[in-house]
Amino acid sequence: MNKGSISMAVIRRLPKYHRCLSDMIDKGIERISSKELSETIGFSASQIRQDFNNFGKFGQQGYGYNVEDLHSAISNIIGLQHTYRLIVLGAGNLGEALVNFGFEKLGFQVDALFDNNTEKIGKIVHGVEVLDVNILETYMSKHPVDIAVITTPVKVAQQIADRVVISGARSIWNFAPVDLVVPEDVIVENVHLVDNLMTLAYLLNS
Amino acid sequence: MNKGSISMAVIRRLPKYHRCLSDMIDKGIERISSKELSETIGFSASQIRQDFNNFGKFGQQGYGYNVEDLHSAISNIIGLQHTYRLIVLGAGNLGEALVNFGFEKLGFQVDALFDNNTEKIGKIVHGVEVLDVNILETYMSKHPVDIAVITTPVKVAQQIADRVVISGARSIWNFAPVDLVVPEDVIVENVHLVDNLMTLAYLLNS
C-alpha cells in the first residue's frame, strides 16, 4: 500500500469512520451490514467500499463487517497505534482547553505548554507545566515533538512557527487566523475558527 | 444572484479571500493585479476569476483590483454587514476562549454563556455573563440567537442541540465530537478537533 497516493478527501473521512465505529462499540453493536454503516455515517455504500478498497480487504460480501475489527483496522490506518508528542504554544484559554480535551486517550499526549507571560510560567494546567517560551529551542533539542500546536496571538504566530520548524517539529496544528508559511515537508493543519463563522453567516443569508 | 446555487467549495474560499485582503489593507496595499492576488492567496488566477464571477463583476481587465473595494464586496457577500447574536453552551476553557477570540470585531457578538455548574453561573467572562442552562428556553424566547455554539461534553451535546433548535436557533457551531442530528433547515458547522489530530497522525506516517 502506498499511503502517499490516497486522496485527502479519503483521508479526511477516516476520522468520521473511526468516530462512528467507536459509537457502535459503545452501544454494544458487534456486526454491521454495509447498508447499516452507510445509513449511520451518511456516505453511500459505494463510497464506503471505494474508501476501504484503498487500504485492503474488509468484511465479506453478504456478511457485513465485524465492528471491533473494522474499528481496529481504521485505527491502524490512521496511525493510532502510535503515541504522538504535542506541545502547545500559548497558554491562554484555548491552549488550556486543548490540554483538557482528552486527546491523550487517542494517543495525543501534550508534554508542555509554552508562554511568555511570567504569571503563567510554572503553572500546572491539567497536569502539564507551562514553560517559558524562551527555552523552546532548548526543550525541543531534548524532547521529540510530533505536533506543535499554535494558539498564540496572530502577530507572533509566524515567528513561533519558524522557531518550531527550525527546532524540528514535523507538523503544526494552527489555530491562529493566519496562513503560515512553512517548508514543504512540514504538515500544517489549520483551524480557522473565523472561517466557520463566516461560512455560517453566508449560509444564514442564503 | 441566486446565492443558493453557489457551491460549498466556493463559499469556503470566501473567508480566505477576506483574510488575505484584510492583510493587504493592513499593509497599505491599495491595488493588486489578479496575478499578485493569485500568488498571495495560492489559488490560480482562473480559479479566482471563476469564484468572483459567481457574484458579479470585480476589477477591470488589465487594471487589477482595488483592494478596499474588493474587501468590502467580499464582506458583503459573506454577510458581514450584519451583526450575528451568539450564545455559547458550556462555560469551560473552550467556551471562554471563544468569547475572548475577538469575533465581535467582525460582527459576531456573544450575548451569553450557559452552564449547569453553580460555581460558574453568575460569573462574568470577558464581559459576558454565565447563565444557568435551566433558563435557556426562557432566554431564547426573549433574545434572538443566530448561532448557538456547543462546547459541552459530548454526552449532553445532542440534548443541548435539541433544546436550542426547539427554541429557534437557526444554526449551530458544534465543537463536541459527535455528529448532531438536526432538522434540515438548521445549519450545522462542525469543528471536530480530533479529526484534525487524526489527519495529522495519518500524514505523519505517510
Short mmCIF file of C-alpha atoms in Angstrom, two decimals:
data_model
loop_
_atom_site.label_atom_id
_atom_site.label_comp_id
_atom_site.label_asym_id
_atom_site.label_seq_id
_atom_site.Cartn_x
_atom_site.Cartn_y
_atom_site.Cartn_z
CA MET A 1 0.00 0.00 0.00
CA ASN A 2 1.34 3.38 -0.99
CA LYS A 3 -0.23 5.70 1.57
CA GLY A 4 1.07 8.73 -0.29
CA SER A 5 -1.34 8.05 -3.14
CA ILE A 6 -4.52 8.24 -1.07
CA SER A 7 -6.52 11.42 -1.72
CA MET A 8 -7.03 13.97 1.06
CA ALA A 9 -10.81 13.55 0.69
CA VAL A 10 -10.48 9.87 1.69
CA ILE A 11 -8.05 10.70 4.50
CA ARG A 12 -10.45 13.28 5.92
CA ARG A 13 -13.26 10.71 6.02
CA LEU A 14 -11.22 8.24 8.13
CA PRO A 15 -11.82 10.08 11.45
CA LYS A 16 -15.56 10.00 10.80
CA TYR A 17 -15.45 6.22 10.26
CA HIS A 18 -13.44 5.96 13.46
CA ARG A 19 -15.93 8.07 15.44
CA CYS A 20 -18.93 6.21 14.04
CA LEU A 21 -17.42 2.78 14.84
CA SER A 22 -16.39 3.91 18.35
CA ASP A 23 -20.03 4.89 18.96
CA MET A 24 -21.18 1.46 17.78
CA ILE A 25 -18.73 -0.30 20.11
CA ASP A 26 -20.03 1.85 22.99
CA LYS A 27 -23.55 0.75 22.08
CA GLY A 28 -22.52 -2.92 22.05
CA ILE A 29 -23.03 -3.42 18.30
CA GLU A 30 -20.85 -6.31 17.12
CA ARG A 31 -21.65 -6.67 13.44
CA ILE A 32 -22.98 -4.23 10.86
CA SER A 33 -24.01 -4.51 7.21
CA SER A 34 -22.56 -2.09 4.70
CA LYS A 35 -26.12 -0.74 4.27
CA GLU A 36 -26.45 0.00 8.01
CA LEU A 37 -22.98 1.56 8.10
CA SER A 38 -23.92 3.71 5.12
CA GLU A 39 -27.14 4.91 6.79
CA THR A 40 -25.40 5.68 10.08
CA ILE A 41 -22.42 7.51 8.63
CA GLY A 42 -24.19 9.23 5.75
CA PHE A 43 -21.84 8.10 2.97
CA SER A 44 -23.15 5.89 0.13
CA ALA A 45 -22.35 2.16 0.29
CA SER A 46 -20.33 2.54 -2.90
CA GLN A 47 -18.35 5.43 -1.38
CA ILE A 48 -17.57 3.30 1.69
CA ARG A 49 -16.46 0.34 -0.47
CA GLN A 50 -14.23 2.62 -2.55
CA ASP A 51 -12.73 4.20 0.56
CA PHE A 52 -11.95 0.84 2.16
CA ASN A 53 -10.57 -0.58 -1.10
CA ASN A 54 -7.71 1.89 -0.78
CA PHE A 55 -6.50 0.04 2.27
CA GLY A 56 -7.10 -3.63 1.52
CA LYS A 57 -9.95 -6.00 2.20
CA PHE A 58 -12.54 -5.50 4.98
CA GLY A 59 -15.64 -7.58 5.69
CA GLN A 60 -17.06 -10.23 3.45
CA GLN A 61 -19.71 -9.89 0.76
CA GLY A 62 -23.10 -10.60 2.37
CA TYR A 63 -21.71 -10.88 5.92
CA GLY A 64 -21.06 -7.24 6.65
CA TYR A 65 -18.36 -6.02 9.00
CA ASN A 66 -17.21 -7.03 12.45
CA VAL A 67 -17.33 -3.65 14.21
CA GLU A 68 -14.33 -4.23 16.52
CA ASP A 69 -12.14 -5.49 13.66
CA LEU A 70 -13.09 -2.63 11.37
CA HIS A 71 -12.54 -0.06 14.15
CA SER A 72 -9.14 -1.55 14.86
CA ALA A 73 -8.21 -1.59 11.17
CA ILE A 74 -9.22 2.06 10.74
CA SER A 75 -7.29 2.99 13.89
CA ASN A 76 -4.18 1.37 12.45
CA ILE A 77 -4.62 3.05 9.07
CA ILE A 78 -4.87 6.44 10.80
CA GLY A 79 -1.80 5.56 12.89
CA LEU A 80 -3.42 5.43 16.31
CA GLN A 81 -1.20 2.51 17.35
CA HIS A 82 1.48 5.16 17.96
CA THR A 83 1.73 7.90 20.59
CA TYR A 84 2.22 11.46 19.37
CA ARG A 85 4.06 14.08 21.42
CA LEU A 86 2.49 17.54 21.36
CA ILE A 87 3.50 20.93 22.70
CA VAL A 88 1.07 23.83 22.89
CA LEU A 89 2.38 27.32 22.14
CA GLY A 90 0.24 29.80 24.04
CA ALA A 91 -1.22 29.03 27.48
CA GLY A 92 -4.42 31.05 27.14
CA ASN A 93 -7.96 29.65 27.40
CA LEU A 94 -7.67 27.88 24.07
CA GLY A 95 -4.33 26.27 24.97
CA GLU A 96 -5.78 25.16 28.31
CA ALA A 97 -8.91 23.84 26.61
CA LEU A 98 -6.82 21.73 24.24
CA VAL A 99 -4.79 20.24 27.10
CA ASN A 100 -8.04 19.31 28.82
CA PHE A 101 -9.88 17.92 25.77
CA GLY A 102 -9.00 14.28 26.38
CA PHE A 103 -6.89 13.72 23.25
CA GLU A 104 -4.44 11.61 25.28
CA LYS A 105 -6.98 8.76 25.23
CA LEU A 106 -6.28 8.51 21.49
CA GLY A 107 -2.52 8.77 21.91
CA PHE A 108 -2.04 12.52 21.51
CA GLN A 109 -0.01 13.47 24.57
CA VAL A 110 0.61 17.13 25.43
CA ASP A 111 4.02 17.30 27.13
CA ALA A 112 4.29 21.04 27.69
CA LEU A 113 2.66 24.41 27.24
CA PHE A 114 4.73 27.49 26.41
CA ASP A 115 4.00 31.13 27.13
CA ASN A 116 5.87 34.41 27.56
CA ASN A 117 3.67 35.61 30.42
CA THR A 118 5.65 35.33 33.66
CA GLU A 119 2.38 34.93 35.61
CA LYS A 120 1.61 31.78 33.65
CA ILE A 121 5.10 30.25 33.51
CA GLY A 122 5.48 27.47 36.08
CA LYS A 123 1.72 26.94 36.41
CA ILE A 124 0.44 23.37 36.04
CA VAL A 125 -2.55 23.08 33.70
CA HIS A 126 -4.33 19.72 33.94
CA GLY A 127 -1.02 18.11 34.83
CA VAL A 128 1.01 19.89 32.12
CA GLU A 129 3.56 22.56 33.02
CA VAL A 130 3.67 25.99 31.38
CA LEU A 131 7.28 26.62 30.32
CA ASP A 132 8.99 29.86 29.35
CA VAL A 133 8.87 30.26 25.55
CA ASN A 134 12.47 31.47 25.78
CA ILE A 135 13.56 27.86 26.39
CA LEU A 136 11.55 26.48 23.46
CA GLU A 137 14.64 25.59 21.39
CA THR A 138 16.41 24.02 24.37
CA TYR A 139 13.30 21.98 25.18
CA MET A 140 12.93 20.80 21.59
CA SER A 141 16.59 19.77 21.39
CA LYS A 142 15.89 17.31 24.23
CA HIS A 143 12.31 16.19 23.59
CA PRO A 144 10.79 14.89 20.37
CA VAL A 145 7.78 16.90 19.18
CA ASP A 146 5.45 15.43 16.56
CA ILE A 147 2.84 18.17 16.60
CA ALA A 148 3.36 21.81 17.62
CA VAL A 149 0.02 23.42 18.41
CA ILE A 150 -0.09 27.18 17.82
CA THR A 151 -2.68 29.10 19.88
CA THR A 152 -0.71 32.35 20.12
CA PRO A 153 -1.94 35.78 19.06
CA VAL A 154 -1.83 36.18 15.29
CA LYS A 155 1.03 38.71 15.32
CA VAL A 156 3.56 36.19 16.71
CA ALA A 157 2.19 33.02 15.09
CA GLN A 158 4.51 33.02 12.05
CA GLN A 159 7.57 33.71 14.20
CA ILE A 160 6.64 30.84 16.56
CA ALA A 161 6.05 28.59 13.54
CA ASP A 162 9.53 29.44 12.23
CA ARG A 163 11.05 28.58 15.61
CA VAL A 164 9.36 25.19 15.99
CA VAL A 165 10.15 24.29 12.37
CA ILE A 166 13.84 25.12 12.80
CA SER A 167 13.80 23.06 16.00
CA GLY A 168 12.46 20.03 14.16
CA ALA A 169 8.66 19.97 14.54
CA ARG A 170 7.26 17.73 11.83
CA SER A 171 3.79 19.18 11.88
CA ILE A 172 1.83 22.19 13.08
CA TRP A 173 -1.78 22.41 14.24
CA ASN A 174 -2.52 26.09 13.77
CA PHE A 175 -5.34 27.99 15.46
CA ALA A 176 -4.05 31.50 14.68
CA PRO A 177 -6.05 33.19 11.91
CA VAL A 178 -3.11 33.42 9.52
CA ASP A 179 -1.89 31.28 6.65
CA LEU A 180 1.54 30.16 7.88
CA VAL A 181 4.49 29.85 5.53
CA VAL A 182 6.48 26.66 6.23
CA PRO A 183 8.83 24.36 4.29
CA GLU A 184 7.10 21.78 2.06
CA ASP A 185 7.91 18.82 4.31
CA VAL A 186 6.18 20.36 7.34
CA ILE A 187 2.49 19.45 7.58
CA VAL A 188 0.12 22.23 8.62
CA GLU A 189 -3.44 21.59 9.73
CA ASN A 190 -5.34 24.85 10.17
CA VAL A 191 -8.35 25.52 12.36
CA HIS A 192 -9.50 28.91 11.13
CA LEU A 193 -12.39 29.49 13.53
CA VAL A 194 -13.33 32.77 11.88
CA ASP A 195 -13.83 30.90 8.61
CA ASN A 196 -16.51 28.75 10.25
CA LEU A 197 -18.34 31.82 11.48
CA MET A 198 -18.14 33.45 8.04
CA THR A 199 -19.49 30.27 6.42
CA LEU A 200 -22.39 30.28 8.88
CA ALA A 201 -23.01 33.97 8.18
CA TYR A 202 -23.14 33.30 4.45
CA LEU A 203 -25.48 30.32 4.84
CA LEU A 204 -27.75 32.20 7.25
CA ASN A 205 -28.31 34.78 4.50
CA SER A 206 -28.79 32.43 1.56
CA MET B 1 -27.77 36.39 -7.97
CA ASN B 2 -29.12 33.16 -6.53
CA LYS B 3 -26.89 32.58 -3.52
CA GLY B 4 -28.38 29.12 -3.04
CA SER B 5 -26.70 27.91 -6.22
CA ILE B 6 -23.13 28.68 -5.14
CA SER B 7 -21.12 25.54 -4.31
CA MET B 8 -19.84 24.96 -0.79
CA ALA B 9 -16.27 24.86 -2.17
CA VAL B 10 -16.63 28.49 -3.36
CA ILE B 11 -18.32 29.54 -0.12
CA ARG B 12 -15.48 28.04 1.93
CA ARG B 13 -12.91 30.03 -0.07
CA LEU B 14 -14.61 33.38 0.69
CA PRO B 15 -13.15 33.70 4.24
CA LYS B 16 -9.66 33.15 2.82
CA TYR B 17 -10.18 35.97 0.31
CA HIS B 18 -11.43 38.12 3.16
CA ARG B 19 -8.40 37.31 5.36
CA CYS B 20 -5.95 37.87 2.53
CA LEU B 21 -7.49 41.23 1.58
CA SER B 22 -7.62 42.34 5.24
CA ASP B 23 -3.87 41.65 5.46
CA MET B 24 -3.28 43.74 2.33
CA ILE B 25 -5.26 46.65 3.75
CA ASP B 26 -3.20 46.42 6.97
CA LYS B 27 -0.07 46.58 4.84
CA GLY B 28 -1.34 49.66 2.99
CA ILE B 29 -1.72 47.92 -0.38
CA GLU B 30 -4.30 49.80 -2.47
CA ARG B 31 -4.36 47.95 -5.78
CA ILE B 32 -3.47 44.41 -6.77
CA SER B 33 -3.29 42.53 -10.06
CA SER B 34 -5.07 39.21 -10.38
CA LYS B 35 -1.61 37.62 -10.76
CA GLU B 36 -0.41 39.09 -7.44
CA LEU B 37 -3.66 38.08 -5.71
CA SER B 38 -3.25 34.57 -7.10
CA GLU B 39 0.34 34.31 -5.81
CA THR B 40 -0.57 35.64 -2.37
CA ILE B 41 -3.65 33.53 -1.85
CA GLY B 42 -2.43 30.37 -3.55
CA PHE B 43 -5.42 29.88 -5.88
CA SER B 44 -4.93 30.02 -9.67
CA ALA B 45 -5.94 33.24 -11.46
CA SER B 46 -8.58 31.27 -13.34
CA GLN B 47 -9.96 29.88 -10.06
CA ILE B 48 -10.20 33.40 -8.65
CA ARG B 49 -11.96 34.71 -11.77
CA GLN B 50 -14.44 31.81 -11.65
CA ASP B 51 -15.10 32.36 -7.95
CA PHE B 52 -15.74 36.09 -8.38
CA ASN B 53 -17.89 35.53 -11.48
CA ASN B 54 -20.44 33.86 -9.20
CA PHE B 55 -21.08 37.19 -7.54
CA GLY B 56 -20.90 39.76 -10.33
CA LYS B 57 -18.14 41.91 -11.75
CA PHE B 58 -14.98 42.88 -9.82
CA GLY B 59 -11.96 44.77 -11.10
CA GLN B 60 -11.29 45.63 -14.70
CA GLN B 61 -9.30 43.66 -17.25
CA GLY B 62 -5.70 44.92 -17.13
CA TYR B 63 -6.26 47.22 -14.14
CA GLY B 64 -6.47 44.65 -11.37
CA TYR B 65 -8.48 45.16 -8.23
CA ASN B 66 -8.93 47.99 -5.78
CA VAL B 67 -8.18 46.19 -2.51
CA GLU B 68 -10.62 48.16 -0.32
CA ASP B 69 -13.47 47.76 -2.82
CA LEU B 70 -12.86 44.06 -3.25
CA HIS B 71 -12.59 43.54 0.52
CA SER B 72 -15.83 45.39 1.04
CA ALA B 73 -17.57 43.42 -1.73
CA ILE B 74 -16.42 40.08 -0.25
CA SER B 75 -17.53 41.23 3.22
CA ASN B 76 -20.99 41.96 1.86
CA ILE B 77 -21.18 38.66 0.02
CA ILE B 78 -20.32 36.82 3.25
CA GLY B 79 -22.88 38.91 5.10
CA LEU B 80 -20.56 40.84 7.40
CA GLN B 81 -22.70 43.99 7.08
CA HIS B 82 -24.98 42.31 9.66
CA THR B 83 -24.43 41.55 13.35
CA TYR B 84 -24.93 37.96 14.48
CA ARG B 85 -26.08 37.08 18.01
CA LEU B 86 -24.32 34.09 19.55
CA ILE B 87 -24.78 32.11 22.72
CA VAL B 88 -22.16 29.67 23.96
CA LEU B 89 -23.35 26.46 25.61
CA GLY B 90 -20.66 25.32 28.05
CA ALA B 91 -18.53 27.80 30.02
CA GLY B 92 -15.35 25.72 30.15
CA ASN B 93 -11.95 26.78 28.78
CA LEU B 94 -13.11 26.40 25.20
CA GLY B 95 -16.25 28.45 25.77
CA GLU B 96 -14.17 31.14 27.49
CA ALA B 97 -11.61 31.07 24.68
CA LEU B 98 -14.33 31.62 22.08
CA VAL B 99 -15.77 34.59 23.99
CA ASN B 100 -12.29 36.11 24.10
CA PHE B 101 -11.29 35.42 20.48
CA GLY B 102 -12.26 38.83 19.11
CA PHE B 103 -15.04 37.66 16.79
CA GLU B 104 -17.14 40.70 17.79
CA LYS B 105 -14.89 42.85 15.57
CA LEU B 106 -16.41 41.01 12.61
CA GLY B 107 -19.94 41.30 13.94
CA PHE B 108 -20.26 38.00 15.82
CA GLN B 109 -21.46 39.07 19.25
CA VAL B 110 -21.60 36.58 22.12
CA ASP B 111 -24.55 37.64 24.33
CA ALA B 112 -24.41 34.89 26.95
CA LEU B 113 -22.67 31.73 28.11
CA PHE B 114 -24.67 28.88 29.64
CA ASP B 115 -23.54 26.23 32.10
CA ASN B 116 -25.03 23.89 34.69
CA ASN B 117 -22.16 24.36 37.16
CA THR B 118 -23.36 26.55 40.04
CA GLU B 119 -19.79 27.75 40.62
CA LYS B 120 -19.71 29.20 37.11
CA ILE B 121 -23.24 30.61 36.92
CA GLY B 122 -23.22 34.37 37.53
CA LYS B 123 -19.55 34.73 36.62
CA ILE B 124 -18.63 37.39 34.05
CA VAL B 125 -16.26 36.12 31.33
CA HIS B 126 -14.72 38.89 29.26
CA GLY B 127 -17.86 40.94 29.80
CA VAL B 128 -20.30 38.10 29.10
CA GLU B 129 -22.40 36.57 31.87
CA VAL B 130 -22.63 32.84 32.52
CA LEU B 131 -26.32 31.97 32.84
CA ASP B 132 -27.97 28.86 34.27
CA VAL B 133 -28.68 26.41 31.44
CA ASN B 134 -32.05 25.78 33.11
CA ILE B 135 -33.22 29.17 31.82
CA LEU B 136 -32.03 28.52 28.23
CA GLU B 137 -35.56 28.30 26.79
CA THR B 138 -36.73 31.39 28.69
CA TYR B 139 -33.66 33.32 27.48
CA MET B 140 -34.19 32.26 23.88
CA SER B 141 -37.87 33.22 23.96
CA LYS B 142 -36.75 36.80 24.70
CA HIS B 143 -33.46 37.13 22.76
CA PRO B 144 -32.80 36.29 19.12
CA VAL B 145 -30.00 33.75 18.62
CA ASP B 146 -28.42 33.33 15.20
CA ILE B 147 -25.67 30.91 16.18
CA ALA B 148 -25.69 28.52 19.15
CA VAL B 149 -22.16 27.41 19.93
CA ILE B 150 -21.92 23.97 21.55
CA THR B 151 -18.82 23.38 23.67
CA THR B 152 -20.43 20.96 26.13
CA PRO B 153 -19.23 17.45 26.93
CA VAL B 154 -20.15 15.02 24.17
CA LYS B 155 -22.73 13.16 26.26
CA VAL B 156 -25.07 16.18 26.53
CA ALA B 157 -24.33 17.79 23.14
CA GLN B 158 -27.27 16.24 21.24
CA GLN B 159 -29.69 17.09 24.04
CA ILE B 160 -28.48 20.71 24.10
CA ALA B 161 -28.73 20.84 20.30
CA ASP B 162 -32.35 19.64 20.51
CA ARG B 163 -33.13 22.34 23.07
CA VAL B 164 -31.65 25.24 21.08
CA VAL B 165 -33.29 24.01 17.88
CA ILE B 166 -36.74 23.81 19.51
CA SER B 167 -36.14 27.31 20.89
CA GLY B 168 -35.45 28.70 17.43
CA ALA B 169 -31.67 28.70 16.86
CA ARG B 170 -31.06 28.93 13.12
CA SER B 171 -27.56 27.50 13.18
CA ILE B 172 -25.18 25.55 15.40
CA TRP B 173 -21.40 25.79 15.65
CA ASN B 174 -20.55 22.42 17.17
CA PHE B 175 -17.27 21.62 18.94
CA ALA B 176 -18.45 18.37 20.56
CA PRO B 177 -17.01 15.29 18.86
CA VAL B 178 -20.38 13.96 17.75
CA ASP B 179 -22.38 14.20 14.53
CA LEU B 180 -25.50 16.05 15.65
CA VAL B 181 -28.91 15.20 14.27
CA VAL B 182 -30.93 18.35 13.49
CA PRO B 183 -33.81 19.33 11.19
CA GLU B 184 -32.82 20.08 7.58
CA ASP B 185 -33.30 23.84 7.89
CA VAL B 186 -30.83 24.16 10.77
CA ILE B 187 -27.26 24.78 9.63
CA VAL B 188 -24.52 22.92 11.49
CA GLU B 189 -20.85 23.83 11.21
CA ASN B 190 -18.67 21.24 12.94
CA VAL B 191 -15.22 21.73 14.40
CA HIS B 192 -14.14 18.16 15.06
CA LEU B 193 -10.75 18.81 16.65
CA VAL B 194 -9.98 15.10 16.98
CA ASP B 195 -10.36 14.78 13.22
CA ASN B 196 -7.54 17.29 12.72
CA LEU B 197 -5.26 15.31 15.01
CA MET B 198 -6.10 12.08 13.22
CA THR B 199 -5.39 13.67 9.86
CA LEU B 200 -2.02 14.84 11.16
CA ALA B 201 -1.32 11.35 12.54
CA TYR B 202 -2.08 9.81 9.16
CA LEU B 203 0.06 12.31 7.27
CA LEU B 204 2.96 11.95 9.74
CA ASN B 205 3.08 8.24 8.87
CA SER B 206 2.71 8.50 5.12
#
